[in-house]
PDB file of C-alpha atoms in Angstrom:
ATOM      1  CA  GLN A   1     115.866 113.680 155.134  1.00 61.00           C
ATOM      2  CA  GLN A   2     114.214 110.317 155.793  1.00 70.00           C
ATOM      3  CA  GLN A   3     113.792 108.720 152.327  1.00 87.00           C
ATOM      4  CA  VAL A   4     111.625 105.922 153.608  1.00 93.00           C
ATOM      5  CA  LYS A   5     109.187 106.485 156.465  1.00 94.00           C
ATOM      6  CA  GLN A   6     108.132 103.432 158.442  1.00 95.00           C
ATOM      7  CA  SER A   7     105.364 102.923 161.006  1.00 96.00           C
ATOM      8  CA  PRO A   8     104.645 101.894 163.654  1.00 96.00           C
ATOM      9  CA  GLN A   9     107.761 102.028 165.680  1.00 94.00           C
ATOM     10  CA  SER A  10     106.660  98.995 167.780  1.00 96.00           C
ATOM     11  CA  LEU A  11     103.775  96.518 167.556  1.00 97.00           C
ATOM     12  CA  ILE A  12     102.357  94.044 169.821  1.00 98.00           C
ATOM     13  CA  VAL A  13     100.211  91.187 168.339  1.00 98.00           C
ATOM     14  CA  GLN A  14      98.620  88.082 169.816  1.00 98.00           C
ATOM     15  CA  LYS A  15      99.714  84.797 168.471  1.00 97.00           C
ATOM     16  CA  GLY A  16      97.624  83.927 165.431  1.00 97.00           C
ATOM     17  CA  GLY A  17      96.893  87.535 164.655  1.00 97.00           C
ATOM     18  CA  ILE A  18      97.869  89.651 161.702  1.00 98.00           C
ATOM     19  CA  SER A  19     100.879  91.974 161.971  1.00 98.00           C
ATOM     20  CA  ILE A  20     100.843  95.025 159.600  1.00 98.00           C
ATOM     21  CA  ILE A  21     103.825  97.336 159.079  1.00 98.00           C
ATOM     22  CA  ASN A  22     103.623 100.336 156.764  1.00 98.00           C
ATOM     23  CA  CYS A  23     106.154 102.246 154.765  1.00 97.00           C
ATOM     24  CA  ALA A  24     106.027 105.386 152.556  1.00 97.00           C
ATOM     25  CA  TYR A  25     108.484 106.859 150.101  1.00 95.00           C
ATOM     26  CA  GLU A  26     108.900 110.000 148.092  1.00 90.00           C
ATOM     27  CA  ASN A  27     111.429 109.185 145.361  1.00 91.00           C
ATOM     28  CA  THR A  28     109.662 107.653 142.280  1.00 90.00           C
ATOM     29  CA  ALA A  29     113.015 106.494 141.092  1.00 90.00           C
ATOM     30  CA  PHE A  30     113.117 103.701 143.680  1.00 91.00           C
ATOM     31  CA  ASP A  31     112.815 100.395 141.744  1.00 87.00           C
ATOM     32  CA  TYR A  32     112.897  97.564 144.346  1.00 91.00           C
ATOM     33  CA  PHE A  33     111.297  97.331 147.743  1.00 94.00           C
ATOM     34  CA  PRO A  34     112.416  94.617 150.146  1.00 94.00           C
ATOM     35  CA  TRP A  35     111.584  93.811 153.701  1.00 96.00           C
ATOM     36  CA  TYR A  36     114.195  92.630 156.105  1.00 94.00           C
ATOM     37  CA  GLN A  37     113.889  90.830 159.399  1.00 95.00           C
ATOM     38  CA  GLN A  38     116.579  91.318 162.065  1.00 92.00           C
ATOM     39  CA  PHE A  39     117.037  89.576 165.390  1.00 92.00           C
ATOM     40  CA  PRO A  40     119.037  91.094 168.138  1.00 88.00           C
ATOM     41  CA  GLY A  41     122.783  91.052 167.499  1.00 85.00           C
ATOM     42  CA  LYS A  42     122.394  89.741 163.979  1.00 87.00           C
ATOM     43  CA  GLY A  43     122.430  91.195 160.520  1.00 88.00           C
ATOM     44  CA  PRO A  44     119.284  91.739 158.498  1.00 90.00           C
ATOM     45  CA  ALA A  45     117.906  88.842 156.503  1.00 90.00           C
ATOM     46  CA  LEU A  46     115.796  89.326 153.355  1.00 89.00           C
ATOM     47  CA  LEU A  47     112.189  88.334 154.003  1.00 93.00           C
ATOM     48  CA  ILE A  48     110.285  89.262 150.893  1.00 94.00           C
ATOM     49  CA  ALA A  49     110.618  91.851 148.157  1.00 93.00           C
ATOM     50  CA  ILE A  50     108.560  93.429 145.439  1.00 93.00           C
ATOM     51  CA  ARG A  51     109.115  95.467 142.287  1.00 91.00           C
ATOM     52  CA  PRO A  52     106.949  98.533 141.546  1.00 90.00           C
ATOM     53  CA  ASP A  53     105.117  96.978 138.616  1.00 91.00           C
ATOM     54  CA  VAL A  54     103.418  94.469 140.935  1.00 93.00           C
ATOM     55  CA  SER A  55     100.685  95.346 143.438  1.00 95.00           C
ATOM     56  CA  GLU A  56     100.977  92.258 145.695  1.00 96.00           C
ATOM     57  CA  LYS A  57     103.379  89.471 146.442  1.00 96.00           C
ATOM     58  CA  LYS A  58     102.744  86.566 148.758  1.00 97.00           C
ATOM     59  CA  GLU A  59     105.276  84.123 150.128  1.00 95.00           C
ATOM     60  CA  GLY A  60     103.874  81.767 152.825  1.00 96.00           C
ATOM     61  CA  ARG A  61     102.499  83.892 155.749  1.00 97.00           C
ATOM     62  CA  PHE A  62     104.192  87.050 154.439  1.00 97.00           C
ATOM     63  CA  THR A  63     102.481  89.421 151.953  1.00 97.00           C
ATOM     64  CA  ILE A  64     103.706  92.715 150.575  1.00 97.00           C
ATOM     65  CA  SER A  65     101.051  95.128 149.291  1.00 96.00           C
ATOM     66  CA  PHE A  66     102.258  97.882 147.060  1.00 96.00           C
ATOM     67  CA  ASN A  67     100.444 101.085 146.009  1.00 95.00           C
ATOM     68  CA  LYS A  68     102.437 102.891 143.437  1.00 94.00           C
ATOM     69  CA  SER A  69     100.181 105.893 143.094  1.00 94.00           C
ATOM     70  CA  ALA A  70     100.166 106.391 146.882  1.00 95.00           C
ATOM     71  CA  LYS A  71     103.900 105.641 147.146  1.00 95.00           C
ATOM     72  CA  GLN A  72     103.203 103.218 149.970  1.00 97.00           C
ATOM     73  CA  PHE A  73     103.918  99.531 150.663  1.00 97.00           C
ATOM     74  CA  SER A  74     103.165  97.365 153.550  1.00 98.00           C
ATOM     75  CA  LEU A  75     104.078  93.958 155.079  1.00 98.00           C
ATOM     76  CA  HIS A  76     101.357  91.724 156.336  1.00 98.00           C
ATOM     77  CA  ILE A  77     102.302  88.715 158.594  1.00 98.00           C
ATOM     78  CA  MET A  78      99.444  86.301 158.813  1.00 97.00           C
ATOM     79  CA  ASP A  79      99.013  83.886 161.738  1.00 98.00           C
ATOM     80  CA  SER A  80     101.810  85.711 163.575  1.00 98.00           C
ATOM     81  CA  GLN A  81     103.926  83.464 165.707  1.00 97.00           C
ATOM     82  CA  PRO A  82     106.237  84.141 168.747  1.00 97.00           C
ATOM     83  CA  GLY A  83     109.194  83.271 166.558  1.00 96.00           C
ATOM     84  CA  ASP A  84     108.270  86.207 164.294  1.00 97.00           C
ATOM     85  CA  SER A  85     109.259  88.515 167.186  1.00 97.00           C
ATOM     86  CA  ALA A  86     111.989  90.664 165.637  1.00 96.00           C
ATOM     87  CA  THR A  87     112.658  94.052 164.158  1.00 94.00           C
ATOM     88  CA  TYR A  88     111.446  94.627 160.591  1.00 96.00           C
ATOM     89  CA  PHE A  89     112.921  97.084 158.223  1.00 95.00           C
ATOM     90  CA  CYS A  90     111.466  98.208 154.947  1.00 96.00           C
ATOM     91  CA  ALA A  91     113.911  99.434 152.292  1.00 94.00           C
ATOM     92  CA  ALA A  92     113.937 101.032 148.836  1.00 94.00           C
ATOM     93  CA  LEU A  93     116.678 100.571 146.353  1.00 90.00           C
ATOM     94  CA  TYR A  94     117.856 103.498 144.197  1.00 86.00           C
ATOM     95  CA  ASN A  95     119.680 103.030 140.949  1.00 78.00           C
ATOM     96  CA  PHE A  96     120.161  99.283 141.609  1.00 72.00           C
ATOM     97  CA  ASN A  97     122.791 100.180 144.106  1.00 76.00           C
ATOM     98  CA  LYS A  98     121.906 102.167 147.203  1.00 83.00           C
ATOM     99  CA  PHE A  99     119.473 100.920 149.732  1.00 88.00           C
ATOM    100  CA  TYR A 100     117.490 103.420 151.902  1.00 90.00           C
ATOM    101  CA  PHE A 101     116.122 101.851 155.048  1.00 92.00           C
ATOM    102  CA  GLY A 102     113.127 102.613 157.108  1.00 93.00           C
ATOM    103  CA  SER A 103     113.388 103.291 160.763  1.00 91.00           C
ATOM    104  CA  GLY A 104     112.334  99.838 161.841  1.00 93.00           C
ATOM    105  CA  THR A 105     109.425  98.257 163.675  1.00 96.00           C
ATOM    106  CA  LYS A 106     109.908  96.084 166.686  1.00 96.00           C
ATOM    107  CA  LEU A 107     107.378  93.373 166.560  1.00 97.00           C
ATOM    108  CA  ASN A 108     106.418  91.338 169.692  1.00 98.00           C
ATOM    109  CA  VAL A 109     104.128  88.462 169.254  1.00 97.00           C
ATOM    110  CA  LYS A 110     102.543  87.391 172.499  1.00 97.00           C
ATOM    111  CA  PRO A 111     101.958  83.691 173.042  1.00 93.00           C
TER     112      PRO A 111
ATOM    113  CA  GLY B   1     121.180  81.638 150.128  1.00 58.00           C
ATOM    114  CA  ALA B   2     124.556  83.163 149.946  1.00 63.00           C
ATOM    115  CA  VAL B   3     126.670  83.669 152.982  1.00 86.00           C
ATOM    116  CA  VAL B   4     128.529  86.714 154.069  1.00 92.00           C
ATOM    117  CA  SER B   5     130.673  86.550 157.149  1.00 94.00           C
ATOM    118  CA  GLN B   6     132.185  89.170 159.324  1.00 95.00           C
ATOM    119  CA  HIS B   7     135.135  89.095 161.722  1.00 96.00           C
ATOM    120  CA  PRO B   8     135.293  89.773 164.475  1.00 96.00           C
ATOM    121  CA  SER B   9     131.701  89.558 165.802  1.00 94.00           C
ATOM    122  CA  TRP B  10     132.473  91.941 168.544  1.00 95.00           C
ATOM    123  CA  VAL B  11     135.430  94.000 169.604  1.00 96.00           C
ATOM    124  CA  ILE B  12     136.296  96.172 172.588  1.00 96.00           C
ATOM    125  CA  CYS B  13     139.115  98.735 172.178  1.00 95.00           C
ATOM    126  CA  LYS B  14     140.611 101.632 173.902  1.00 96.00           C
ATOM    127  CA  SER B  15     140.118 105.112 172.673  1.00 96.00           C
ATOM    128  CA  GLY B  16     142.678 106.171 170.100  1.00 96.00           C
ATOM    129  CA  THR B  17     143.485 102.710 168.681  1.00 96.00           C
ATOM    130  CA  SER B  18     142.421 101.370 165.247  1.00 97.00           C
ATOM    131  CA  VAL B  19     140.198  98.476 164.609  1.00 97.00           C
ATOM    132  CA  LYS B  20     139.879  96.354 161.509  1.00 97.00           C
ATOM    133  CA  ILE B  21     136.691  94.534 160.548  1.00 97.00           C
ATOM    134  CA  GLU B  22     136.636  91.966 157.796  1.00 97.00           C
ATOM    135  CA  CYS B  23     133.718  91.162 155.493  1.00 96.00           C
ATOM    136  CA  ARG B  24     133.939  88.008 153.346  1.00 95.00           C
ATOM    137  CA  SER B  25     131.619  86.528 150.730  1.00 92.00           C
ATOM    138  CA  LEU B  26     131.931  82.829 151.226  1.00 90.00           C
ATOM    139  CA  ASP B  27     130.452  81.238 148.128  1.00 85.00           C
ATOM    140  CA  PHE B  28     130.405  83.927 145.525  1.00 86.00           C
ATOM    141  CA  GLN B  29     132.684  86.613 144.209  1.00 87.00           C
ATOM    142  CA  ALA B  30     131.403  90.140 145.244  1.00 86.00           C
ATOM    143  CA  THR B  31     132.539  92.929 142.988  1.00 84.00           C
ATOM    144  CA  THR B  32     130.639  95.355 145.214  1.00 88.00           C
ATOM    145  CA  MET B  33     130.281  95.363 149.015  1.00 92.00           C
ATOM    146  CA  PHE B  34     128.550  97.885 151.262  1.00 94.00           C
ATOM    147  CA  TRP B  35     129.317  99.031 154.783  1.00 96.00           C
ATOM    148  CA  TYR B  36     126.511 100.123 157.097  1.00 95.00           C
ATOM    149  CA  ARG B  37     126.428 101.518 160.697  1.00 95.00           C
ATOM    150  CA  GLN B  38     123.514 100.897 162.997  1.00 90.00           C
ATOM    151  CA  PHE B  39     123.103 102.627 166.304  1.00 87.00           C
ATOM    152  CA  PRO B  40     120.914 101.046 169.006  1.00 84.00           C
ATOM    153  CA  LYS B  41     117.284 100.904 168.120  1.00 80.00           C
ATOM    154  CA  GLN B  42     117.969 102.789 164.856  1.00 84.00           C
ATOM    155  CA  SER B  43     118.038 101.960 161.195  1.00 87.00           C
ATOM    156  CA  LEU B  44     120.979 101.011 159.015  1.00 89.00           C
ATOM    157  CA  MET B  45     122.826 103.912 157.489  1.00 91.00           C
ATOM    158  CA  LEU B  46     124.989 103.304 154.454  1.00 92.00           C
ATOM    159  CA  MET B  47     128.488 104.499 155.095  1.00 94.00           C
ATOM    160  CA  ALA B  48     130.289 103.549 151.943  1.00 94.00           C
ATOM    161  CA  THR B  49     130.260 101.356 148.783  1.00 92.00           C
ATOM    162  CA  SER B  50     133.361  99.289 148.279  1.00 89.00           C
ATOM    163  CA  ASN B  51     134.276  98.290 144.741  1.00 86.00           C
ATOM    164  CA  GLU B  52     136.957  95.647 144.075  1.00 85.00           C
ATOM    165  CA  GLY B  53     140.141  97.183 142.768  1.00 83.00           C
ATOM    166  CA  SER B  54     139.028 100.803 143.076  1.00 85.00           C
ATOM    167  CA  LYS B  55     138.467 103.393 145.733  1.00 89.00           C
ATOM    168  CA  ALA B  56     135.465 103.177 147.995  1.00 92.00           C
ATOM    169  CA  THR B  57     132.558 105.679 147.529  1.00 92.00           C
ATOM    170  CA  TYR B  58     131.614 107.358 150.779  1.00 95.00           C
ATOM    171  CA  GLU B  59     128.259 108.729 151.717  1.00 93.00           C
ATOM    172  CA  GLN B  60     127.912 112.419 152.631  1.00 92.00           C
ATOM    173  CA  GLY B  61     129.158 113.039 156.222  1.00 92.00           C
ATOM    174  CA  VAL B  62     131.268 109.855 156.512  1.00 94.00           C
ATOM    175  CA  GLU B  63     134.941 110.752 157.076  1.00 94.00           C
ATOM    176  CA  LYS B  64     136.911 108.707 154.617  1.00 92.00           C
ATOM    177  CA  ASP B  65     140.119 109.207 156.512  1.00 94.00           C
ATOM    178  CA  LYS B  66     138.574 107.811 159.686  1.00 96.00           C
ATOM    179  CA  PHE B  67     136.868 104.845 158.067  1.00 96.00           C
ATOM    180  CA  LEU B  68     139.268 103.298 155.717  1.00 95.00           C
ATOM    181  CA  ILE B  69     137.863 100.727 153.280  1.00 94.00           C
ATOM    182  CA  ASN B  70     139.890  98.237 151.256  1.00 91.00           C
ATOM    183  CA  HIS B  71     138.456  95.751 148.786  1.00 89.00           C
ATOM    184  CA  ALA B  72     141.611  94.053 147.671  1.00 82.00           C
ATOM    185  CA  SER B  73     139.947  90.800 146.451  1.00 89.00           C
ATOM    186  CA  LEU B  74     136.602  89.615 145.191  1.00 89.00           C
ATOM    187  CA  THR B  75     135.725  87.956 148.463  1.00 92.00           C
ATOM    188  CA  LEU B  76     137.156  90.321 151.037  1.00 93.00           C
ATOM    189  CA  SER B  77     136.450  93.902 152.056  1.00 94.00           C
ATOM    190  CA  THR B  78     137.869  95.490 155.218  1.00 95.00           C
ATOM    191  CA  LEU B  79     136.783  98.486 157.236  1.00 97.00           C
ATOM    192  CA  THR B  80     139.280 100.050 159.465  1.00 97.00           C
ATOM    193  CA  VAL B  81     138.112 102.487 162.151  1.00 97.00           C
ATOM    194  CA  THR B  82     141.219 104.660 162.779  1.00 96.00           C
ATOM    195  CA  SER B  83     141.807 106.415 166.099  1.00 96.00           C
ATOM    196  CA  ALA B  84     138.556 105.067 167.395  1.00 96.00           C
ATOM    197  CA  HIS B  85     136.575 107.127 169.981  1.00 96.00           C
ATOM    198  CA  PRO B  86     133.666 106.268 172.135  1.00 96.00           C
ATOM    199  CA  GLU B  87     131.190 107.934 169.664  1.00 94.00           C
ATOM    200  CA  ASP B  88     132.318 105.348 167.027  1.00 95.00           C
ATOM    201  CA  SER B  89     130.824 102.577 169.174  1.00 96.00           C
ATOM    202  CA  SER B  90     128.143 100.971 167.046  1.00 95.00           C
ATOM    203  CA  PHE B  91     127.033  97.942 165.149  1.00 94.00           C
ATOM    204  CA  TYR B  92     128.809  97.697 161.790  1.00 96.00           C
ATOM    205  CA  ILE B  93     127.215  95.569 159.110  1.00 95.00           C
ATOM    206  CA  CYS B  94     128.538  94.726 155.646  1.00 95.00           C
ATOM    207  CA  SER B  95     126.581  93.445 152.680  1.00 93.00           C
ATOM    208  CA  ALA B  96     127.710  92.020 149.374  1.00 91.00           C
ATOM    209  CA  ARG B  97     126.107  91.811 145.918  1.00 83.00           C
ATOM    210  CA  ASP B  98     126.313  88.643 143.935  1.00 77.00           C
ATOM    211  CA  PRO B  99     126.995  89.683 140.375  1.00 73.00           C
ATOM    212  CA  GLY B 100     125.560  86.371 139.154  1.00 71.00           C
ATOM    213  CA  LEU B 101     122.123  87.268 140.414  1.00 69.00           C
ATOM    214  CA  ALA B 102     119.696  90.135 139.916  1.00 65.00           C
ATOM    215  CA  THR B 103     121.479  93.369 140.683  1.00 62.00           C
ATOM    216  CA  GLU B 104     119.259  94.200 143.643  1.00 70.00           C
ATOM    217  CA  THR B 105     120.179  91.075 145.553  1.00 76.00           C
ATOM    218  CA  GLN B 106     122.384  91.854 148.520  1.00 82.00           C
ATOM    219  CA  TYR B 107     123.289  89.557 151.350  1.00 87.00           C
ATOM    220  CA  PHE B 108     124.104  90.985 154.782  1.00 91.00           C
ATOM    221  CA  GLY B 109     126.726  89.784 157.162  1.00 93.00           C
ATOM    222  CA  PRO B 110     125.978  89.130 160.844  1.00 92.00           C
ATOM    223  CA  GLY B 111     127.402  92.387 162.040  1.00 93.00           C
ATOM    224  CA  THR B 112     130.299  93.442 164.152  1.00 96.00           C
ATOM    225  CA  ARG B 113     129.643  95.230 167.540  1.00 95.00           C
ATOM    226  CA  LEU B 114     132.376  97.744 168.335  1.00 96.00           C
ATOM    227  CA  LEU B 115     132.728  99.283 171.783  1.00 96.00           C
ATOM    228  CA  VAL B 116     135.314 101.938 172.209  1.00 96.00           C
ATOM    229  CA  LEU B 117     136.220 102.668 175.917  1.00 96.00           C
TER     230      LEU B 117
END
Protein backbone atom coordinates (compact mmCIF):
# COMPACT_ATOMS: atom_id res chain seq x y z
CA GLN A 1 0.00 0.00 0.00
CA GLN A 2 1.41 3.34 -1.08
CA GLN A 3 1.45 5.53 2.00
CA VAL A 4 2.27 8.69 0.08
CA LYS A 5 0.94 9.27 -3.43
CA GLN A 6 2.80 11.69 -5.67
CA SER A 7 1.91 13.27 -9.00
CA PRO A 8 2.72 13.89 -11.75
CA GLN A 9 5.23 11.21 -12.63
CA SER A 10 7.03 13.60 -14.95
CA LEU A 11 6.85 17.32 -15.63
CA ILE A 12 8.21 19.57 -18.34
CA VAL A 13 8.40 23.29 -17.61
CA GLN A 14 9.87 26.17 -19.53
CA LYS A 15 12.65 28.18 -17.94
CA GLY A 16 11.14 30.86 -15.73
CA GLY A 17 7.91 28.95 -15.24
CA ILE A 18 6.37 27.49 -12.11
CA SER A 19 6.79 23.79 -11.35
CA ILE A 20 4.13 22.24 -9.15
CA ILE A 21 4.32 18.74 -7.67
CA ASN A 22 1.59 17.30 -5.49
CA CYS A 23 1.47 14.67 -2.77
CA ALA A 24 -1.33 13.13 -0.75
CA TYR A 25 -1.26 10.94 2.33
CA GLU A 26 -3.68 8.96 4.43
CA ASN A 27 -2.03 8.45 7.81
CA THR A 28 -2.81 11.39 10.09
CA ALA A 29 0.00 10.27 12.39
CA PHE A 30 2.61 11.60 9.96
CA ASP A 31 4.31 14.52 11.62
CA TYR A 32 6.90 15.90 9.22
CA PHE A 33 6.79 16.38 5.46
CA PRO A 34 10.05 16.96 3.58
CA TRP A 35 10.82 17.28 -0.11
CA TYR A 36 14.00 15.78 -1.49
CA GLN A 37 15.85 16.52 -4.72
CA GLN A 38 17.80 13.75 -6.38
CA PHE A 39 20.17 13.97 -9.32
CA PRO A 40 21.03 10.83 -11.32
CA GLY A 41 23.43 8.55 -9.47
CA LYS A 42 23.27 10.61 -6.30
CA GLY A 43 21.52 10.29 -2.98
CA PRO A 44 18.53 12.49 -2.14
CA ALA A 45 19.20 15.93 -0.69
CA LEU A 46 16.76 17.71 1.59
CA LEU A 47 15.21 20.67 -0.19
CA ILE A 48 12.57 22.01 2.16
CA ALA A 49 10.30 20.59 4.85
CA ILE A 50 7.16 21.50 6.76
CA ARG A 51 5.37 20.43 9.93
CA PRO A 52 1.59 19.85 9.91
CA ASP A 53 0.85 22.87 12.09
CA VAL A 54 2.01 25.24 9.34
CA SER A 55 0.13 25.87 6.07
CA GLU A 56 2.98 27.28 4.02
CA LYS A 57 6.73 27.53 4.10
CA LYS A 58 8.91 29.42 1.67
CA GLU A 59 12.64 29.19 1.16
CA GLY A 60 13.94 31.15 -1.79
CA ARG A 61 12.25 29.89 -4.95
CA PHE A 62 10.81 26.84 -3.19
CA THR A 63 7.48 26.84 -1.38
CA ILE A 64 5.58 24.06 0.36
CA SER A 65 1.82 24.43 0.66
CA PHE A 66 0.21 22.15 3.23
CA ASN A 67 -3.50 21.38 3.55
CA LYS A 68 -4.02 19.35 6.70
CA SER A 69 -7.76 18.80 6.27
CA ALA A 70 -7.29 17.51 2.72
CA LYS A 71 -4.15 15.58 3.70
CA GLN A 72 -2.29 17.06 0.77
CA PHE A 73 0.91 19.02 0.31
CA SER A 74 2.65 20.44 -2.70
CA LEU A 75 5.99 21.82 -3.81
CA HIS A 76 6.10 24.96 -5.92
CA ILE A 77 9.32 25.92 -7.68
CA MET A 78 9.14 29.52 -8.86
CA ASP A 79 11.24 30.82 -11.75
CA SER A 80 12.28 27.27 -12.63
CA GLN A 81 15.79 26.89 -14.01
CA PRO A 82 17.46 24.16 -16.09
CA GLY A 83 19.60 23.38 -13.03
CA ASP A 84 16.42 22.40 -11.20
CA SER A 85 16.02 19.44 -13.57
CA ALA A 86 16.07 16.44 -11.25
CA THR A 87 13.78 13.93 -9.63
CA TYR A 88 11.81 15.21 -6.66
CA PHE A 89 10.45 13.04 -3.89
CA CYS A 90 7.96 13.99 -1.25
CA ALA A 91 8.07 12.09 2.01
CA ALA A 92 6.22 11.74 5.27
CA LEU A 93 7.73 10.84 8.60
CA TYR A 94 6.05 8.44 10.98
CA ASN A 95 6.85 8.32 14.66
CA PHE A 96 9.95 10.49 14.19
CA ASN A 97 11.69 7.54 12.69
CA LYS A 98 10.38 6.01 9.48
CA PHE A 99 10.14 7.89 6.22
CA TYR A 100 7.62 6.95 3.56
CA PHE A 101 8.54 8.30 0.15
CA GLY A 102 6.36 9.24 -2.78
CA SER A 103 7.01 7.64 -6.15
CA GLY A 104 8.98 10.62 -7.47
CA THR A 105 8.52 13.28 -10.15
CA LYS A 106 11.07 13.75 -12.88
CA LEU A 107 11.27 17.46 -13.64
CA ASN A 108 12.74 18.72 -16.88
CA VAL A 109 13.16 22.48 -17.20
CA LYS A 110 13.59 23.50 -20.82
CA PRO A 111 15.99 26.40 -21.50
CA GLY B 1 25.04 20.31 6.33
CA ALA B 2 26.24 17.05 7.76
CA VAL B 3 27.96 14.62 5.45
CA VAL B 4 27.28 10.95 5.06
CA SER B 5 29.57 8.90 2.86
CA GLN B 6 29.17 5.50 1.28
CA HIS B 7 31.77 3.12 -0.03
CA PRO B 8 32.02 1.83 -2.63
CA SER B 9 30.07 4.11 -4.95
CA TRP B 10 29.53 1.23 -7.33
CA VAL B 11 30.32 -2.45 -7.38
CA ILE B 12 30.02 -5.28 -9.88
CA CYS B 13 30.11 -8.82 -8.58
CA LYS B 14 29.40 -12.35 -9.70
CA SER B 15 26.26 -14.16 -8.66
CA GLY B 16 26.74 -16.03 -5.40
CA THR B 17 29.32 -13.71 -3.90
CA SER B 18 28.84 -11.37 -0.95
CA VAL B 19 29.20 -7.62 -1.10
CA LYS B 20 29.76 -5.22 1.79
CA ILE B 21 28.67 -1.59 1.62
CA GLU B 22 29.84 0.93 4.20
CA CYS B 23 27.97 3.99 5.42
CA ARG B 24 29.82 6.58 7.48
CA SER B 25 28.74 9.74 9.21
CA LEU B 26 31.69 12.09 8.80
CA ASP B 27 31.07 14.90 11.26
CA PHE B 28 28.58 13.59 13.75
CA GLN B 29 27.88 10.45 15.71
CA ALA B 30 24.85 8.63 14.36
CA THR B 31 23.07 6.41 16.84
CA THR B 32 20.61 5.46 14.13
CA MET B 33 21.20 4.80 10.44
CA PHE B 34 18.79 3.65 7.79
CA TRP B 35 19.25 1.53 4.69
CA TYR B 36 17.13 2.05 1.58
CA ARG B 37 16.94 0.35 -1.79
CA GLN B 38 15.95 2.15 -4.95
CA PHE B 39 15.19 0.41 -8.23
CA PRO B 40 15.52 2.37 -11.48
CA LYS B 41 12.95 5.12 -11.81
CA GLN B 42 11.32 4.07 -8.55
CA SER B 43 11.11 5.47 -5.08
CA LEU B 44 13.24 4.71 -2.04
CA MET B 45 12.09 1.76 0.00
CA LEU B 46 13.26 1.43 3.59
CA MET B 47 14.96 -1.90 4.15
CA ALA B 48 16.06 -1.66 7.76
CA THR B 49 16.87 0.60 10.68
CA SER B 50 20.31 0.17 12.13
CA ASN B 51 20.87 1.05 15.80
CA GLU B 52 24.35 1.30 17.24
CA GLY B 53 25.12 -1.59 19.54
CA SER B 54 21.91 -3.50 18.91
CA LYS B 55 20.25 -5.60 16.24
CA ALA B 56 18.84 -3.95 13.17
CA THR B 57 15.11 -3.71 12.66
CA TYR B 58 14.06 -5.02 9.26
CA GLU B 59 11.02 -3.97 7.27
CA GLN B 60 8.46 -6.53 6.29
CA GLY B 61 9.57 -8.60 3.34
CA VAL B 62 13.29 -7.90 3.75
CA GLU B 63 15.34 -11.04 4.39
CA LYS B 64 17.52 -10.39 7.40
CA ASP B 65 19.76 -13.35 6.61
CA LYS B 66 20.41 -12.02 3.13
CA PHE B 67 20.94 -8.39 4.04
CA LEU B 68 23.20 -8.36 7.08
CA ILE B 69 23.48 -5.05 8.88
CA ASN B 70 26.11 -4.20 11.45
CA HIS B 71 26.30 -0.90 13.31
CA ALA B 72 29.39 -1.46 15.38
CA SER B 73 30.31 2.16 16.00
CA LEU B 74 28.61 5.54 16.15
CA THR B 75 29.98 6.52 12.76
CA LEU B 76 29.80 3.31 10.74
CA SER B 77 27.07 0.97 9.58
CA THR B 78 27.62 -1.80 7.06
CA LEU B 79 25.21 -3.63 4.80
CA THR B 80 26.35 -7.00 3.49
CA VAL B 81 24.42 -8.54 0.63
CA THR B 82 25.07 -12.25 1.03
CA SER B 83 25.01 -14.68 -1.89
CA ALA B 84 24.03 -11.87 -4.22
CA HIS B 85 21.85 -12.63 -7.24
CA PRO B 86 20.97 -10.50 -10.28
CA GLU B 87 17.66 -9.48 -8.71
CA ASP B 88 19.64 -7.81 -5.90
CA SER B 89 21.06 -5.34 -8.41
CA SER B 90 19.89 -1.96 -7.23
CA PHE B 91 20.90 1.41 -5.84
CA TYR B 92 21.47 1.17 -2.10
CA ILE B 93 21.30 4.37 -0.07
CA CYS B 94 21.94 4.91 3.60
CA SER B 95 20.90 7.79 5.78
CA ALA B 96 21.92 8.84 9.24
CA ARG B 97 20.22 10.79 11.96
CA ASP B 98 22.17 13.38 13.92
CA PRO B 99 21.03 13.03 17.54
CA GLY B 100 22.12 16.59 18.22
CA LEU B 101 19.47 17.95 15.88
CA ALA B 102 15.74 17.64 15.55
CA THR B 103 14.79 13.99 15.45
CA GLU B 104 13.40 14.22 11.94
CA THR B 105 16.66 15.38 10.40
CA GLN B 106 18.25 12.64 8.31
CA TYR B 107 21.18 13.01 5.97
CA PHE B 108 21.46 10.73 2.96
CA GLY B 109 24.59 9.20 1.55
CA PRO B 110 25.42 9.37 -2.18
CA GLY B 111 24.35 5.78 -2.74
CA THR B 112 26.03 2.58 -3.92
CA ARG B 113 25.09 1.02 -7.21
CA LEU B 114 25.29 -2.77 -7.13
CA LEU B 115 25.29 -4.85 -10.30
CA VAL B 116 25.22 -8.60 -9.89
CA LEU B 117 26.14 -10.55 -13.00
